Amino acid sequence: MTPIFRQRFLNDFRHELVKVLHELAPEQSSALEPTTLEQLDESLQSPKQTSHGDLACNIAMRLAKPYGQNPMVLATALAEALSQSPVLAPTIEKASAAPPGFVNLRFKDAVYAQLIFSCLAEPDFGCLVQKHPPEVILEFVSANPTGPLHVGHGRQAALGDCLAAVLQTQGYRVTREFYYNDAGAQINNLATSVQARAKGLAPHDPAFPQDGYRGDYILDIAKAYQEGETIHTADGLQITGAGSLEDLDAIRQFAVAYLRREQDLDLKTFGVRFDRFSLESSLYADGHVGAVIDRLVASGDAYENEGALWLATTRYGDDKDRVMRKSDGGITYFVPDVAYHEQKFKRGCSRAINIQGSDHHGTVARVRAGLQALNIGVPKTFPEYLLHKMVTVMRQGHEVKISKRAGQYVTLRDLIVWSSGLGETDVTQPTPEQLQKGRDTVRFFLVSRKPDTEFVFDVDLAVSQTDENPVYYVQYAHARCCSVLAQAQTSVELVVDQAHEIDRLFQAQGLVLQDKERCLCLRMAEFPRLLGQAAHDCAPHLLAFYLRDLAADFHGFYNAHRVLVDDASTRQLRLFLVAATAVMLRRGLGILGVSSPDRM
């Protein structure tokens, strides 16, 4: 049901429910606490069998104990009273009781007419508009600029971009942010690795830096640096290779810019954009890291031990105290993290959400503790964290561990190309259509599981055209909708233009919806609630689940009923259903960043 209708129905239903319960047992009205009634929306659910009705309410089971009645007895009394309610008469066709204490509700067909109209004619169906939109900083990917993006970064990119789109549907103003750890030992290792390759040292050479990076991409960077190539990054940085092999700082800056550009290109191919890029190095350059250390020392929560400077993060819930400055004078990465998140807080956002790998679980307590120690009013749960587990890639029945380009892991670029249908040895450049297919598949796959669960990416399944392939299954449902409409010599757009005819069709022709038709309508009605839940729980995978269920309901409807029948009214109704399904599939896939092909 539409958000407006759902709210009106809930208000009417709550009002009638209170009235009936009071009449049944006035002395028990104290059991109707506000919290009980606020849970009414949660008590409404779809029955497992469509023959039972359109919605089921378990409020009788919740109130059976305080009312001192058997749940079925209370449910039966509620159903009888609600069926006779003049307030609910325009909405409810029937209310009945079912074991162990459900009140099953069946809506009148006028409700479905309104629903189909909303799906077709309301571009913002499922969306919320907030008068004062809360601002959210959503940080994701944030890969170290020391190599290509790997499949774990891909999972972050898919989760982050989809979550941002989901939050935007609920009225949030979202800033997509990428934070570069472009300082510290790992960047020095990158610079010395490029320097070594530029000097002719091979990765297996004993003189090659022990902690260096050995992927083939290091040689690409070295050649580009020596040839004086100019690098442009997404945030406007421009650096030209100096060519000098002794200028390690110049090599460092060039290598970081080169890899940032490579990551930018991969993200662009993946269809992910960012609104803001932040650099760890800038926190040092502007003195912010040093200032944070000084303020933490002044707070009284810092102390020295064995030549190192520590912060007593255990005072704020951490499992152990953390080193801020090592005995050799080096700053641990925990300190710039605190400085960076202080900047986020001061930018005035209501929420900051970080999507990171589960190996960063220790970061949560220490960063929050550091922010608390600054004593600037940061909430204890700031920032929020969405931690995800890594991805295992399977191909031809075997786990893939090696990539030519990266030397040690599967890159996001590898996964997109493989999922486009091209083989590892295929030298053909992917066409735009192939890249679109690969991007669609990877994005859908990587967002189709709860972030905190292990995920196996099966490349063979990804390129298959079977019902077992979830993205193919959903996209095929949309293509089938378009095919049916084309056979009827119409289109989604033309049917949308006729949406105003739906009420007349129901009222004038006396149509009766069949079970598969009602089931499909009810699935579409779940879209607004689903988006709200996905935003509230930071759970974009729920949208992928929903789209598979919607596709299944459509395929079930299609297999059970002919659409292009002789009866004009039935034919028109089913064309409305087909077009509404296509619209909802487009909207859902669009939020995931996945295309909706008309043919497959």
PDB file of C-alpha atoms in Angstrom, residues 112-394:
ATOM      1  CA  TYR A 112      -5.304  -2.398  -5.258  1.00  0.00           C
ATOM      2  CA  ALA A 113      -6.453   0.103  -7.835  1.00  0.00           C
ATOM      3  CA  GLN A 114      -4.873   2.866  -5.783  1.00  0.00           C
ATOM      4  CA  LEU A 115      -1.704   0.837  -5.336  1.00  0.00           C
ATOM      5  CA  ILE A 116      -1.270   0.121  -9.043  1.00  0.00           C
ATOM      6  CA  PHE A 117      -1.875   3.784  -9.806  1.00  0.00           C
ATOM      7  CA  SER A 118       0.789   4.823  -7.260  1.00  0.00           C
ATOM      8  CA  CYS A 119       3.359   2.409  -8.704  1.00  0.00           C
ATOM      9  CA  LEU A 120       2.762   3.714 -12.207  1.00  0.00           C
ATOM     10  CA  ALA A 121       2.132   7.413 -11.738  1.00  0.00           C
ATOM     11  CA  GLU A 122       4.118   8.460  -8.652  1.00  0.00           C
ATOM     12  CA  PRO A 123       7.855   8.782  -9.473  1.00  0.00           C
ATOM     13  CA  ASP A 124       8.606   9.174  -5.762  1.00  0.00           C
ATOM     14  CA  PHE A 125       6.645   6.083  -4.701  1.00  0.00           C
ATOM     15  CA  GLY A 126       8.450   4.705  -1.653  1.00  0.00           C
ATOM     16  CA  CYS A 127      10.394   7.913  -1.012  1.00  0.00           C
ATOM     17  CA  LEU A 128      10.195  10.309   1.912  1.00  0.00           C
ATOM     18  CA  VAL A 129      10.657  14.063   1.826  1.00  0.00           C
ATOM     19  CA  GLN A 130      12.001  15.531   5.060  1.00  0.00           C
ATOM     20  CA  LYS A 131      11.439  19.222   5.772  1.00  0.00           C
ATOM     21  CA  HIS A 132      14.883  19.512   7.300  1.00  0.00           C
ATOM     22  CA  PRO A 133      16.944  16.806   5.558  1.00  0.00           C
ATOM     23  CA  PRO A 134      19.476  15.233   7.939  1.00  0.00           C
ATOM     24  CA  GLU A 135      23.021  15.149   6.580  1.00  0.00           C
ATOM     25  CA  VAL A 136      25.038  11.956   6.453  1.00  0.00           C
ATOM     26  CA  ILE A 137      28.720  11.525   5.609  1.00  0.00           C
ATOM     27  CA  LEU A 138      29.086   8.051   4.145  1.00  0.00           C
ATOM     28  CA  GLU A 139      32.706   6.958   3.878  1.00  0.00           C
ATOM     29  CA  PHE A 140      33.508   3.830   1.922  1.00  0.00           C
ATOM     30  CA  VAL A 141      36.241   2.138  -0.131  1.00  0.00           C
ATOM     31  CA  SER A 142      38.973   4.464   1.248  1.00  0.00           C
ATOM     32  CA  ALA A 143      41.618   2.177  -0.246  1.00  0.00           C
ATOM     33  CA  ASN A 144      45.282   2.737   0.485  1.00  0.00           C
ATOM     34  CA  PRO A 145      46.850   4.132  -2.712  1.00  0.00           C
ATOM     35  CA  THR A 146      49.380   1.294  -2.858  1.00  0.00           C
ATOM     36  CA  GLY A 147      47.773  -0.950  -5.488  1.00  0.00           C
ATOM     37  CA  PRO A 148      44.694  -1.627  -7.611  1.00  0.00           C
ATOM     38  CA  LEU A 149      41.286  -1.969  -5.996  1.00  0.00           C
ATOM     39  CA  HIS A 150      40.699  -5.571  -4.965  1.00  0.00           C
ATOM     40  CA  VAL A 151      37.416  -7.459  -4.682  1.00  0.00           C
ATOM     41  CA  GLY A 152      37.049  -6.455  -1.012  1.00  0.00           C
ATOM     42  CA  HIS A 153      37.102  -2.807  -2.072  1.00  0.00           C
ATOM     43  CA  GLY A 154      34.485  -3.767  -4.659  1.00  0.00           C
ATOM     44  CA  ARG A 155      32.183  -5.050  -1.945  1.00  0.00           C
ATOM     45  CA  GLN A 156      32.603  -1.764  -0.080  1.00  0.00           C
ATOM     46  CA  ALA A 157      31.913   0.199  -3.255  1.00  0.00           C
ATOM     47  CA  ALA A 158      28.719  -1.732  -3.987  1.00  0.00           C
ATOM     48  CA  LEU A 159      27.475  -1.558  -0.386  1.00  0.00           C
ATOM     49  CA  GLY A 160      28.351   2.129   0.012  1.00  0.00           C
ATOM     50  CA  ASP A 161      26.925   3.379  -3.248  1.00  0.00           C
ATOM     51  CA  CYS A 162      23.700   1.427  -2.783  1.00  0.00           C
ATOM     52  CA  LEU A 163      23.305   2.508   0.850  1.00  0.00           C
ATOM     53  CA  ALA A 164      23.812   6.139  -0.187  1.00  0.00           C
ATOM     54  CA  ALA A 165      21.044   5.803  -2.772  1.00  0.00           C
ATOM     55  CA  VAL A 166      18.736   4.111  -0.249  1.00  0.00           C
ATOM     56  CA  LEU A 167      19.320   6.863   2.317  1.00  0.00           C
ATOM     57  CA  GLN A 168      18.588   9.493  -0.317  1.00  0.00           C
ATOM     58  CA  THR A 169      15.199   7.916  -0.998  1.00  0.00           C
ATOM     59  CA  GLN A 170      14.370   8.520   2.663  1.00  0.00           C
ATOM     60  CA  GLY A 171      15.185  12.216   2.544  1.00  0.00           C
ATOM     61  CA  TYR A 172      18.815  12.206   3.708  1.00  0.00           C
ATOM     62  CA  ARG A 173      21.428  14.482   2.194  1.00  0.00           C
ATOM     63  CA  VAL A 174      24.348  12.134   1.634  1.00  0.00           C
ATOM     64  CA  THR A 175      27.985  13.007   1.025  1.00  0.00           C
ATOM     65  CA  ARG A 176      29.912  10.106  -0.470  1.00  0.00           C
ATOM     66  CA  GLU A 177      33.456  10.380   0.863  1.00  0.00           C
ATOM     67  CA  PHE A 178      36.760   8.669   0.074  1.00  0.00           C
ATOM     68  CA  TYR A 179      39.634   8.925   2.576  1.00  0.00           C
ATOM     69  CA  TYR A 180      43.152   8.227   1.313  1.00  0.00           C
ATOM     70  CA  ASN A 181      45.747   6.864   3.745  1.00  0.00           C
ATOM     71  CA  ASP A 182      48.524   8.507   1.753  1.00  0.00           C
ATOM     72  CA  ALA A 183      51.035   8.822   4.587  1.00  0.00           C
ATOM     73  CA  GLY A 184      53.111   6.482   6.706  1.00  0.00           C
ATOM     74  CA  ALA A 185      55.286   3.404   6.236  1.00  0.00           C
ATOM     75  CA  GLN A 186      53.169   1.772   3.531  1.00  0.00           C
ATOM     76  CA  ILE A 187      53.550   4.808   1.267  1.00  0.00           C
ATOM     77  CA  ASN A 188      57.317   4.831   1.862  1.00  0.00           C
ATOM     78  CA  ASN A 189      57.352   1.148   0.855  1.00  0.00           C
ATOM     79  CA  LEU A 190      55.471   2.049  -2.320  1.00  0.00           C
ATOM     80  CA  ALA A 191      57.962   4.788  -3.185  1.00  0.00           C
ATOM     81  CA  THR A 192      61.044   2.594  -2.603  1.00  0.00           C
ATOM     82  CA  SER A 193      59.429  -0.213  -4.630  1.00  0.00           C
ATOM     83  CA  VAL A 194      58.871   2.094  -7.628  1.00  0.00           C
ATOM     84  CA  GLN A 195      62.379   3.467  -7.245  1.00  0.00           C
ATOM     85  CA  ALA A 196      63.833  -0.045  -7.231  1.00  0.00           C
ATOM     86  CA  ARG A 197      61.935  -1.070 -10.396  1.00  0.00           C
ATOM     87  CA  ALA A 198      62.992   2.161 -12.100  1.00  0.00           C
ATOM     88  CA  LYS A 199      66.611   1.260 -11.301  1.00  0.00           C
ATOM     89  CA  GLY A 200      66.175  -2.133 -12.921  1.00  0.00           C
ATOM     90  CA  LEU A 201      65.734  -4.307  -9.831  1.00  0.00           C
ATOM     91  CA  ALA A 202      63.326  -7.229 -10.170  1.00  0.00           C
ATOM     92  CA  PRO A 203      60.976  -8.220  -7.325  1.00  0.00           C
ATOM     93  CA  HIS A 204      62.992 -11.383  -6.636  1.00  0.00           C
ATOM     94  CA  ASP A 205      66.313  -9.489  -6.506  1.00  0.00           C
ATOM     95  CA  PRO A 206      67.923  -9.663  -3.017  1.00  0.00           C
ATOM     96  CA  ALA A 207      68.397  -5.875  -3.132  1.00  0.00           C
ATOM     97  CA  PHE A 208      64.682  -5.250  -3.681  1.00  0.00           C
ATOM     98  CA  PRO A 209      63.039  -3.641  -0.590  1.00  0.00           C
ATOM     99  CA  GLN A 210      62.051  -6.389   1.804  1.00  0.00           C
ATOM    100  CA  ASP A 211      58.632  -4.866   2.531  1.00  0.00           C
ATOM    101  CA  GLY A 212      58.169  -3.641  -1.029  1.00  0.00           C
ATOM    102  CA  TYR A 213      55.225  -4.157  -3.387  1.00  0.00           C
ATOM    103  CA  ARG A 214      55.945  -6.738  -6.094  1.00  0.00           C
ATOM    104  CA  GLY A 215      52.972  -6.537  -8.443  1.00  0.00           C
ATOM    105  CA  ASP A 216      53.491  -5.851 -12.144  1.00  0.00           C
ATOM    106  CA  TYR A 217      51.751  -2.497 -11.702  1.00  0.00           C
ATOM    107  CA  ILE A 218      54.850  -1.193  -9.871  1.00  0.00           C
ATOM    108  CA  LEU A 219      56.839  -1.498 -13.122  1.00  0.00           C
ATOM    109  CA  ASP A 220      54.058   0.397 -14.958  1.00  0.00           C
ATOM    110  CA  ILE A 221      54.383   3.248 -12.446  1.00  0.00           C
ATOM    111  CA  ALA A 222      58.173   3.303 -12.751  1.00  0.00           C
ATOM    112  CA  LYS A 223      58.016   3.551 -16.559  1.00  0.00           C
ATOM    113  CA  ALA A 224      55.380   6.310 -16.450  1.00  0.00           C
ATOM    114  CA  TYR A 225      57.485   8.272 -13.946  1.00  0.00           C
ATOM    115  CA  GLN A 226      60.632   8.016 -16.059  1.00  0.00           C
ATOM    116  CA  GLU A 227      58.760   8.987 -19.225  1.00  0.00           C
ATOM    117  CA  GLY A 228      57.415  12.151 -17.586  1.00  0.00           C
ATOM    118  CA  GLU A 229      53.746  11.201 -17.816  1.00  0.00           C
ATOM    119  CA  THR A 230      51.246  13.698 -16.373  1.00  0.00           C
ATOM    120  CA  ILE A 231      48.652  12.313 -13.975  1.00  0.00           C
ATOM    121  CA  HIS A 232      45.198  13.825 -13.345  1.00  0.00           C
ATOM    122  CA  THR A 233      43.092  12.597 -10.405  1.00  0.00           C
ATOM    123  CA  ALA A 234      39.353  12.881  -9.791  1.00  0.00           C
ATOM    124  CA  ASP A 235      39.761  15.727  -7.283  1.00  0.00           C
ATOM    125  CA  GLY A 236      41.809  17.890  -9.673  1.00  0.00           C
ATOM    126  CA  LEU A 237      45.365  16.935  -8.645  1.00  0.00           C
ATOM    127  CA  GLN A 238      47.941  17.123 -11.456  1.00  0.00           C
ATOM    128  CA  ILE A 239      51.452  15.665 -11.150  1.00  0.00           C
ATOM    129  CA  THR A 240      54.112  15.073 -13.816  1.00  0.00           C
ATOM    130  CA  GLY A 241      56.829  12.455 -13.489  1.00  0.00           C
ATOM    131  CA  ALA A 242      60.163  14.109 -12.714  1.00  0.00           C
ATOM    132  CA  GLY A 243      62.346  11.290 -13.989  1.00  0.00           C
ATOM    133  CA  SER A 244      64.978  11.632 -11.235  1.00  0.00           C
ATOM    134  CA  LEU A 245      65.547   8.283  -9.557  1.00  0.00           C
ATOM    135  CA  GLU A 246      67.067   9.819  -6.432  1.00  0.00           C
ATOM    136  CA  ASP A 247      64.173  12.144  -5.635  1.00  0.00           C
ATOM    137  CA  LEU A 248      62.217   9.730  -3.451  1.00  0.00           C
ATOM    138  CA  ASP A 249      59.666  12.375  -2.462  1.00  0.00           C
ATOM    139  CA  ALA A 250      58.850  13.068  -6.128  1.00  0.00           C
ATOM    140  CA  ILE A 251      58.531   9.334  -6.761  1.00  0.00           C
ATOM    141  CA  ARG A 252      56.230   9.030  -3.754  1.00  0.00           C
ATOM    142  CA  GLN A 253      53.923  11.804  -4.931  1.00  0.00           C
ATOM    143  CA  PHE A 254      53.817  10.468  -8.487  1.00  0.00           C
ATOM    144  CA  ALA A 255      53.173   6.861  -7.408  1.00  0.00           C
ATOM    145  CA  VAL A 256      50.306   7.883  -5.123  1.00  0.00           C
ATOM    146  CA  ALA A 257      48.740  10.031  -7.857  1.00  0.00           C
ATOM    147  CA  TYR A 258      49.178   7.243 -10.420  1.00  0.00           C
ATOM    148  CA  LEU A 259      47.400   4.687  -8.250  1.00  0.00           C
ATOM    149  CA  ARG A 260      44.707   7.161  -7.270  1.00  0.00           C
ATOM    150  CA  ARG A 261      44.009   7.660 -10.977  1.00  0.00           C
ATOM    151  CA  GLU A 262      43.862   3.890 -11.513  1.00  0.00           C
ATOM    152  CA  GLN A 263      41.399   3.561  -8.640  1.00  0.00           C
ATOM    153  CA  ASP A 264      39.371   6.477 -10.010  1.00  0.00           C
ATOM    154  CA  LEU A 265      39.097   4.710 -13.377  1.00  0.00           C
ATOM    155  CA  ASP A 266      38.040   1.429 -11.770  1.00  0.00           C
ATOM    156  CA  LEU A 267      35.376   3.182  -9.707  1.00  0.00           C
ATOM    157  CA  LYS A 268      34.114   5.020 -12.779  1.00  0.00           C
ATOM    158  CA  THR A 269      33.851   1.709 -14.621  1.00  0.00           C
ATOM    159  CA  PHE A 270      31.963   0.346 -11.618  1.00  0.00           C
ATOM    160  CA  GLY A 271      29.559   3.283 -11.733  1.00  0.00           C
ATOM    161  CA  VAL A 272      30.555   4.703  -8.335  1.00  0.00           C
ATOM    162  CA  ARG A 273      31.143   8.392  -7.756  1.00  0.00           C
ATOM    163  CA  PHE A 274      32.330  10.390  -4.747  1.00  0.00           C
ATOM    164  CA  ASP A 275      31.487  13.902  -3.631  1.00  0.00           C
ATOM    165  CA  ARG A 276      34.584  14.488  -1.542  1.00  0.00           C
ATOM    166  CA  PHE A 277      38.128  13.169  -1.273  1.00  0.00           C
ATOM    167  CA  SER A 278      40.134  13.586   1.931  1.00  0.00           C
ATOM    168  CA  LEU A 279      43.864  12.970   2.334  1.00  0.00           C
ATOM    169  CA  GLU A 280      45.621  11.759   5.455  1.00  0.00           C
ATOM    170  CA  SER A 281      48.688  13.744   4.391  1.00  0.00           C
ATOM    171  CA  SER A 282      46.692  16.990   4.569  1.00  0.00           C
ATOM    172  CA  LEU A 283      45.995  16.366   8.259  1.00  0.00           C
ATOM    173  CA  TYR A 284      49.734  16.449   8.881  1.00  0.00           C
ATOM    174  CA  ALA A 285      50.378  19.333   6.495  1.00  0.00           C
ATOM    175  CA  ASP A 286      47.886  21.673   8.180  1.00  0.00           C
ATOM    176  CA  GLY A 287      49.042  20.747  11.692  1.00  0.00           C
ATOM    177  CA  HIS A 288      45.751  19.117  12.670  1.00  0.00           C
ATOM    178  CA  VAL A 289      47.357  15.853  13.817  1.00  0.00           C
ATOM    179  CA  GLY A 290      49.827  17.703  16.045  1.00  0.00           C
ATOM    180  CA  ALA A 291      47.068  19.876  17.471  1.00  0.00           C
ATOM    181  CA  VAL A 292      44.959  16.825  18.335  1.00  0.00           C
ATOM    182  CA  ILE A 293      47.890  15.249  20.167  1.00  0.00           C
ATOM    183  CA  ASP A 294      48.440  18.466  22.140  1.00  0.00           C
ATOM    184  CA  ARG A 295      44.761  18.623  23.125  1.00  0.00           C
ATOM    185  CA  LEU A 296      44.682  14.975  24.167  1.00  0.00           C
ATOM    186  CA  VAL A 297      47.764  15.559  26.334  1.00  0.00           C
ATOM    187  CA  ALA A 298      46.077  18.614  27.866  1.00  0.00           C
ATOM    188  CA  SER A 299      42.935  16.569  28.584  1.00  0.00           C
ATOM    189  CA  GLY A 300      44.809  14.502  31.143  1.00  0.00           C
ATOM    190  CA  ASP A 301      44.052  11.230  29.355  1.00  0.00           C
ATOM    191  CA  ALA A 302      47.550  10.869  27.854  1.00  0.00           C
ATOM    192  CA  TYR A 303      50.654   9.489  29.532  1.00  0.00           C
ATOM    193  CA  GLU A 304      54.189   8.381  28.659  1.00  0.00           C
ATOM    194  CA  ASN A 305      55.484   4.864  29.082  1.00  0.00           C
ATOM    195  CA  GLU A 306      58.762   3.360  27.814  1.00  0.00           C
ATOM    196  CA  GLY A 307      59.403   6.392  25.667  1.00  0.00           C
ATOM    197  CA  ALA A 308      56.023   6.272  23.896  1.00  0.00           C
ATOM    198  CA  LEU A 309      52.995   8.542  24.300  1.00  0.00           C
ATOM    199  CA  TRP A 310      49.787   6.671  25.124  1.00  0.00           C
ATOM    200  CA  LEU A 311      46.117   7.595  25.312  1.00  0.00           C
ATOM    201  CA  ALA A 312      44.047   6.016  28.103  1.00  0.00           C
ATOM    202  CA  THR A 313      41.289   4.856  25.761  1.00  0.00           C
ATOM    203  CA  THR A 314      40.188   2.247  28.326  1.00  0.00           C
ATOM    204  CA  ARG A 315      38.564   5.128  30.215  1.00  0.00           C
ATOM    205  CA  TYR A 316      36.140   5.370  27.285  1.00  0.00           C
ATOM    206  CA  GLY A 317      35.347   1.700  26.688  1.00  0.00           C
ATOM    207  CA  ASP A 318      38.350   0.438  24.691  1.00  0.00           C
ATOM    208  CA  ASP A 319      39.822  -2.941  25.666  1.00  0.00           C
ATOM    209  CA  LYS A 320      43.329  -1.501  26.073  1.00  0.00           C
ATOM    210  CA  ASP A 321      45.147   1.826  25.935  1.00  0.00           C
ATOM    211  CA  ARG A 322      46.553   2.931  22.577  1.00  0.00           C
ATOM    212  CA  VAL A 323      49.903   4.351  21.529  1.00  0.00           C
ATOM    213  CA  MET A 324      49.695   7.765  19.872  1.00  0.00           C
ATOM    214  CA  ARG A 325      53.379   8.463  19.322  1.00  0.00           C
ATOM    215  CA  LYS A 326      55.899   5.632  19.212  1.00  0.00           C
ATOM    216  CA  SER A 327      59.280   5.754  20.914  1.00  0.00           C
ATOM    217  CA  ASP A 328      60.928   6.527  17.550  1.00  0.00           C
ATOM    218  CA  GLY A 329      58.685   9.589  17.130  1.00  0.00           C
ATOM    219  CA  GLY A 330      56.362   8.031  14.535  1.00  0.00           C
ATOM    220  CA  ILE A 331      52.616   8.719  14.817  1.00  0.00           C
ATOM    221  CA  THR A 332      50.308   5.700  14.812  1.00  0.00           C
ATOM    222  CA  TYR A 333      47.472   5.707  12.282  1.00  0.00           C
ATOM    223  CA  PHE A 334      44.931   5.890  15.109  1.00  0.00           C
ATOM    224  CA  VAL A 335      45.716   9.603  15.695  1.00  0.00           C
ATOM    225  CA  PRO A 336      44.989  10.916  12.172  1.00  0.00           C
ATOM    226  CA  ASP A 337      41.810   8.812  12.244  1.00  0.00           C
ATOM    227  CA  VAL A 338      40.671  10.748  15.314  1.00  0.00           C
ATOM    228  CA  ALA A 339      41.667  14.052  13.706  1.00  0.00           C
ATOM    229  CA  TYR A 340      39.793  13.179  10.514  1.00  0.00           C
ATOM    230  CA  HIS A 341      36.600  12.235  12.347  1.00  0.00           C
ATOM    231  CA  GLU A 342      36.762  15.386  14.439  1.00  0.00           C
ATOM    232  CA  GLN A 343      36.638  17.269  11.134  1.00  0.00           C
ATOM    233  CA  LYS A 344      33.606  15.251  10.084  1.00  0.00           C
ATOM    234  CA  PHE A 345      31.814  16.103  13.326  1.00  0.00           C
ATOM    235  CA  LYS A 346      32.602  19.798  13.009  1.00  0.00           C
ATOM    236  CA  ARG A 347      31.143  19.828   9.505  1.00  0.00           C
ATOM    237  CA  GLY A 348      27.749  19.549  11.179  1.00  0.00           C
ATOM    238  CA  CYS A 349      26.528  16.194   9.898  1.00  0.00           C
ATOM    239  CA  SER A 350      23.912  14.361  11.960  1.00  0.00           C
ATOM    240  CA  ARG A 351      25.412  10.980  11.142  1.00  0.00           C
ATOM    241  CA  ALA A 352      28.727   9.641   9.910  1.00  0.00           C
ATOM    242  CA  ILE A 353      28.786   6.055   8.650  1.00  0.00           C
ATOM    243  CA  ASN A 354      31.981   4.190   7.782  1.00  0.00           C
ATOM    244  CA  ILE A 355      31.944   1.034   5.680  1.00  0.00           C
ATOM    245  CA  GLN A 356      35.091  -0.989   6.337  1.00  0.00           C
ATOM    246  CA  GLY A 357      36.342  -4.557   6.314  1.00  0.00           C
ATOM    247  CA  SER A 358      35.778  -6.631   9.433  1.00  0.00           C
ATOM    248  CA  ASP A 359      39.555  -6.622  10.026  1.00  0.00           C
ATOM    249  CA  HIS A 360      39.056  -3.006  11.152  1.00  0.00           C
ATOM    250  CA  HIS A 361      36.840  -3.996  14.088  1.00  0.00           C
ATOM    251  CA  GLY A 362      39.464  -2.719  16.545  1.00  0.00           C
ATOM    252  CA  THR A 363      39.199   0.735  14.997  1.00  0.00           C
ATOM    253  CA  VAL A 364      35.666   1.262  16.288  1.00  0.00           C
ATOM    254  CA  ALA A 365      36.410   1.554  20.015  1.00  0.00           C
ATOM    255  CA  ARG A 366      39.702   3.432  19.709  1.00  0.00           C
ATOM    256  CA  VAL A 367      38.434   6.128  17.336  1.00  0.00           C
ATOM    257  CA  ARG A 368      35.306   6.701  19.410  1.00  0.00           C
ATOM    258  CA  ALA A 369      37.434   6.792  22.578  1.00  0.00           C
ATOM    259  CA  GLY A 370      39.778   9.367  21.049  1.00  0.00           C
ATOM    260  CA  LEU A 371      36.838  11.563  20.077  1.00  0.00           C
ATOM    261  CA  GLN A 372      35.376  11.310  23.576  1.00  0.00           C
ATOM    262  CA  ALA A 373      38.722  12.297  25.093  1.00  0.00           C
ATOM    263  CA  LEU A 374      38.661  15.516  23.032  1.00  0.00           C
ATOM    264  CA  ASN A 375      35.552  16.490  25.043  1.00  0.00           C
ATOM    265  CA  ILE A 376      33.835  18.436  22.276  1.00  0.00           C
ATOM    266  CA  GLY A 377      30.375  16.877  22.569  1.00  0.00           C
ATOM    267  CA  VAL A 378      30.770  14.035  20.082  1.00  0.00           C
ATOM    268  CA  PRO A 379      28.065  11.347  20.633  1.00  0.00           C
ATOM    269  CA  LYS A 380      29.421   8.065  21.956  1.00  0.00           C
ATOM    270  CA  THR A 381      28.208   6.202  18.870  1.00  0.00           C
ATOM    271  CA  PHE A 382      29.895   8.617  16.438  1.00  0.00           C
ATOM    272  CA  PRO A 383      30.880   7.453  13.879  1.00  0.00           C
ATOM    273  CA  GLU A 384      28.717   4.451  13.024  1.00  0.00           C
ATOM    274  CA  TYR A 385      30.430   1.450  11.454  1.00  0.00           C
ATOM    275  CA  LEU A 386      29.179  -1.060   8.916  1.00  0.00           C
ATOM    276  CA  LEU A 387      31.768  -3.845   8.854  1.00  0.00           C
ATOM    277  CA  HIS A 388      31.813  -6.401   6.067  1.00  0.00           C
ATOM    278  CA  LYS A 389      33.608  -9.684   5.604  1.00  0.00           C
ATOM    279  CA  MET A 390      35.848 -10.446   2.677  1.00  0.00           C
ATOM    280  CA  VAL A 391      34.918 -12.119  -0.594  1.00  0.00           C
ATOM    281  CA  THR A 392      36.183 -15.441  -1.929  1.00  0.00           C
ATOM    282  CA  VAL A 393      36.234 -15.701  -5.714  1.00  0.00           C
ATOM    283  CA  MET A 394      35.559 -19.061  -7.362  1.00  0.00           C
TER     284      MET A 394
END
